[in-house]
Structure formats: C-alpha cells, structure tokens
C-alpha cells in the first residue's frame, strides 16, 4: 500500500545460467584447463629434450616446438575464455577436441601404437564435445555475448 506509483514493481530477472547444470560447466572448464596444462607440459618436455639430446633434425625439432607453443597458447586462451563463458570459446573448444580425437586415433595404430595415450586423449575429448553440445550448456555460451534487447 505504501508503494510509489512511479516505480515499477520489483521483478527478479532470471540469471542467464538458471537451470544449467553447474556440474557440466565445471567438468568442461576443468577438462579444458587440464588439457592446457598438458599441452604446456609437452612444450616443456620438448624444450628440455632439445637442450639435452641431439635431434636428427634441428629444424624439425624447432618447428615442432613452435607448433606446440602455439597449441599451448591456444588451449590456455580457450580455457580462460570458457571459464569467463565467452561465446567464441565453445566453438574453439570443440575444434580443439576434434584435433585431439585425430591425435588419439593416430595413437591407437601404427608401429609405435600407444592405446593408453589414445584413451587419455579420446575420453576427455568426447566428454567435452558431448557437454558442449548439450542444450543447457549451449545456452550459457550463447547468452554470454548477447546484446540486450530494447
């Protein structure tokens, strides 16, 4: 009864992530961070190998280090952006997972096959892709950069 007529009634706005399983977002972000740490670890390992061992080709070793460094920066950027729920991070994360599945497929076959590494790459990649394609998670990343409606 004491409410002023020129003020609109207080209406609680639903948060953009209302109804989204927080566990799914936590799992996606945790896996992306772990993948970024793993790629950075591979980078450190390759640099140490280059400094302590004699490669058959220095040019190839340096090129591989540069490519892995680019991958480390990319995965770290995707992980940070995903934590911040940047819209572009969802597509970038899915692209990284597709690349990871390709490497996993290679780890399962050939003369130097390493199924343990293949599974370690394949399982997180599938989990991230499935969770990123879930409608509730997709909505969170879709709303992150949306312009306000007028």
Tab-separated table of C-alpha atoms in Angstrom:
chain	number	residue	atom	x	y	z
A	1	UNK	CA	0.000	0.000	0.000
A	2	UNK	CA	2.923	2.348	0.554
A	3	UNK	CA	4.392	1.632	-2.887
A	4	UNK	CA	5.030	4.685	-5.062
A	5	UNK	CA	3.183	4.667	-8.358
A	6	UNK	CA	6.141	5.903	-10.443
A	7	UNK	CA	8.392	2.924	-9.524
A	8	UNK	CA	7.865	-0.374	-11.306
A	9	UNK	CA	7.318	-3.379	-9.077
A	10	UNK	CA	10.478	-5.312	-8.295
A	11	UNK	CA	10.788	-8.289	-10.595
A	12	UNK	CA	13.664	-10.683	-10.226
A	13	UNK	CA	15.408	-11.287	-13.519
A	14	UNK	CA	16.392	-14.896	-14.146
A	15	UNK	CA	20.129	-15.318	-14.406
A	16	UNK	CA	21.387	-16.429	-17.824
A	17	UNK	CA	22.614	-19.726	-16.408
A	18	UNK	CA	19.487	-20.573	-14.430
A	19	UNK	CA	18.702	-24.253	-14.831
A	20	UNK	CA	22.124	-25.044	-16.273
A	21	UNK	CA	23.845	-27.948	-14.607
A	22	UNK	CA	26.772	-26.301	-12.906
A	23	UNK	CA	28.471	-29.674	-12.796
A	24	UNK	CA	28.581	-29.807	-16.604
A	25	UNK	CA	30.201	-26.380	-16.788
A	26	UNK	CA	32.659	-27.302	-14.049
A	27	UNK	CA	33.612	-30.521	-15.846
A	28	UNK	CA	34.091	-28.717	-19.178
A	29	UNK	CA	36.207	-25.992	-17.606
A	30	UNK	CA	38.259	-28.471	-15.577
A	31	UNK	CA	38.979	-30.620	-18.630
A	32	UNK	CA	39.936	-27.584	-20.735
A	33	UNK	CA	42.304	-26.361	-18.016
A	34	UNK	CA	43.846	-29.833	-17.663
A	35	UNK	CA	44.300	-30.035	-21.431
A	36	UNK	CA	46.011	-26.631	-21.447
A	37	UNK	CA	48.332	-27.757	-18.646
A	38	UNK	CA	49.090	-30.994	-20.521
A	39	UNK	CA	49.989	-29.148	-23.734
A	40	UNK	CA	52.208	-26.769	-21.751
A	41	UNK	CA	53.852	-29.820	-20.177
A	42	UNK	CA	54.528	-31.309	-23.601
A	43	UNK	CA	56.070	-27.986	-24.622
A	44	UNK	CA	58.414	-28.008	-21.618
A	45	UNK	CA	59.299	-31.645	-22.297
A	46	UNK	CA	60.160	-30.881	-25.942
A	47	UNK	CA	62.321	-27.896	-24.987
A	48	UNK	CA	64.198	-29.962	-22.387
A	49	UNK	CA	64.686	-32.725	-24.962
A	50	UNK	CA	66.051	-30.220	-27.470
A	51	UNK	CA	68.521	-28.861	-24.909
A	52	UNK	CA	69.678	-32.231	-23.569
A	53	UNK	CA	69.516	-34.564	-26.581
A	54	UNK	CA	70.749	-34.323	-30.132
A	55	UNK	CA	67.832	-34.333	-32.575
A	56	UNK	CA	68.193	-35.860	-36.009
A	57	UNK	CA	66.938	-32.563	-37.426
A	58	UNK	CA	67.158	-29.288	-35.535
A	59	UNK	CA	64.777	-27.615	-37.975
A	60	UNK	CA	62.100	-30.236	-37.357
A	61	UNK	CA	62.599	-30.084	-33.595
A	62	UNK	CA	62.296	-26.293	-33.541
A	63	UNK	CA	59.263	-26.380	-35.838
A	64	UNK	CA	57.568	-28.911	-33.570
A	65	UNK	CA	58.302	-26.745	-30.529
A	66	UNK	CA	56.819	-23.692	-32.273
A	67	UNK	CA	53.668	-25.624	-33.209
A	68	UNK	CA	53.232	-26.979	-29.693
A	69	UNK	CA	53.813	-23.476	-28.281
A	70	UNK	CA	51.017	-22.160	-30.496
A	71	UNK	CA	48.823	-25.015	-29.299
A	72	UNK	CA	49.662	-24.232	-25.661
A	73	UNK	CA	48.721	-20.577	-26.076
A	74	UNK	CA	45.523	-21.545	-27.904
A	75	UNK	CA	44.397	-24.089	-25.315
A	76	UNK	CA	45.160	-21.697	-22.461
A	77	UNK	CA	43.154	-18.939	-24.169
A	78	UNK	CA	40.232	-21.309	-24.769
A	79	UNK	CA	40.273	-22.493	-21.152
A	80	UNK	CA	40.307	-18.945	-19.767
A	81	UNK	CA	37.596	-17.827	-22.195
A	82	UNK	CA	35.457	-20.831	-21.303
A	83	UNK	CA	35.726	-20.019	-17.615
A	84	UNK	CA	34.572	-16.490	-18.486
A	85	UNK	CA	31.843	-18.012	-20.708
A	86	UNK	CA	32.925	-16.158	-23.828
A	87	UNK	CA	30.739	-17.132	-26.752
A	88	UNK	CA	33.640	-17.944	-29.086
A	89	UNK	CA	35.223	-20.361	-26.622
A	90	UNK	CA	32.593	-23.046	-27.234
A	91	UNK	CA	33.437	-23.375	-30.927
A	92	UNK	CA	37.162	-23.146	-30.235
A	93	UNK	CA	36.920	-25.862	-27.594
A	94	UNK	CA	35.062	-28.154	-29.987
A	95	UNK	CA	37.701	-27.554	-32.686
A	96	UNK	CA	40.453	-28.457	-30.205
A	97	UNK	CA	38.597	-31.632	-29.237
A	98	UNK	CA	38.335	-32.678	-32.896
A	99	UNK	CA	42.095	-32.200	-33.253
A	100	UNK	CA	42.592	-34.195	-30.059
A	101	UNK	CA	40.436	-37.048	-31.415
A	102	UNK	CA	42.624	-37.072	-34.540
A	103	UNK	CA	45.776	-37.443	-32.459
A	104	UNK	CA	44.077	-40.128	-30.350
A	105	UNK	CA	43.190	-42.081	-33.489
A	106	UNK	CA	46.834	-41.989	-34.516
A	107	UNK	CA	47.898	-43.191	-31.076
A	108	UNK	CA	45.811	-46.365	-31.485
A	109	UNK	CA	47.549	-47.538	-34.650
A	110	UNK	CA	50.924	-47.980	-36.244
A	111	UNK	CA	54.244	-49.483	-35.273
A	112	UNK	CA	54.550	-47.358	-32.130
A	113	UNK	CA	50.887	-47.555	-31.071
A	114	UNK	CA	50.118	-46.287	-27.562
A	115	UNK	CA	46.496	-47.147	-26.699
A	116	UNK	CA	46.942	-45.700	-23.211
A	117	UNK	CA	47.700	-42.283	-24.671
A	118	UNK	CA	44.913	-42.746	-27.207
A	119	UNK	CA	42.328	-43.353	-24.479
A	120	UNK	CA	43.711	-40.493	-22.367
A	121	UNK	CA	43.115	-38.162	-25.308
A	122	UNK	CA	39.879	-39.651	-26.616
A	123	UNK	CA	37.776	-39.848	-23.448
A	124	UNK	CA	38.127	-36.184	-22.362
A	125	UNK	CA	37.578	-35.025	-25.947
A	126	UNK	CA	34.314	-36.935	-26.218
A	127	UNK	CA	33.155	-35.712	-22.807
A	128	UNK	CA	33.844	-32.059	-23.677
A	129	UNK	CA	32.125	-32.288	-27.073
A	130	UNK	CA	29.047	-34.020	-25.640
A	131	UNK	CA	28.767	-31.467	-22.835
A	132	UNK	CA	29.361	-28.508	-25.153
A	133	UNK	CA	26.570	-29.725	-27.430
A	134	UNK	CA	24.111	-30.142	-24.545
A	135	UNK	CA	21.317	-27.567	-24.933
A	136	UNK	CA	21.676	-26.179	-21.409
A	137	UNK	CA	25.426	-25.610	-21.792
A	138	UNK	CA	24.974	-24.268	-25.316
A	139	UNK	CA	22.545	-21.632	-23.983
A	140	UNK	CA	25.061	-20.393	-21.423
A	141	UNK	CA	27.732	-19.775	-24.050
A	142	UNK	CA	25.162	-18.345	-26.452
A	143	UNK	CA	23.896	-15.778	-23.934
A	144	UNK	CA	27.346	-14.688	-22.797
A	145	UNK	CA	27.859	-12.136	-25.550
A	146	UNK	CA	24.253	-11.406	-26.441
A	147	UNK	CA	23.248	-7.783	-26.840
A	148	UNK	CA	20.486	-6.552	-24.557
A	149	UNK	CA	17.068	-6.328	-26.159
A	150	UNK	CA	15.321	-2.952	-26.324
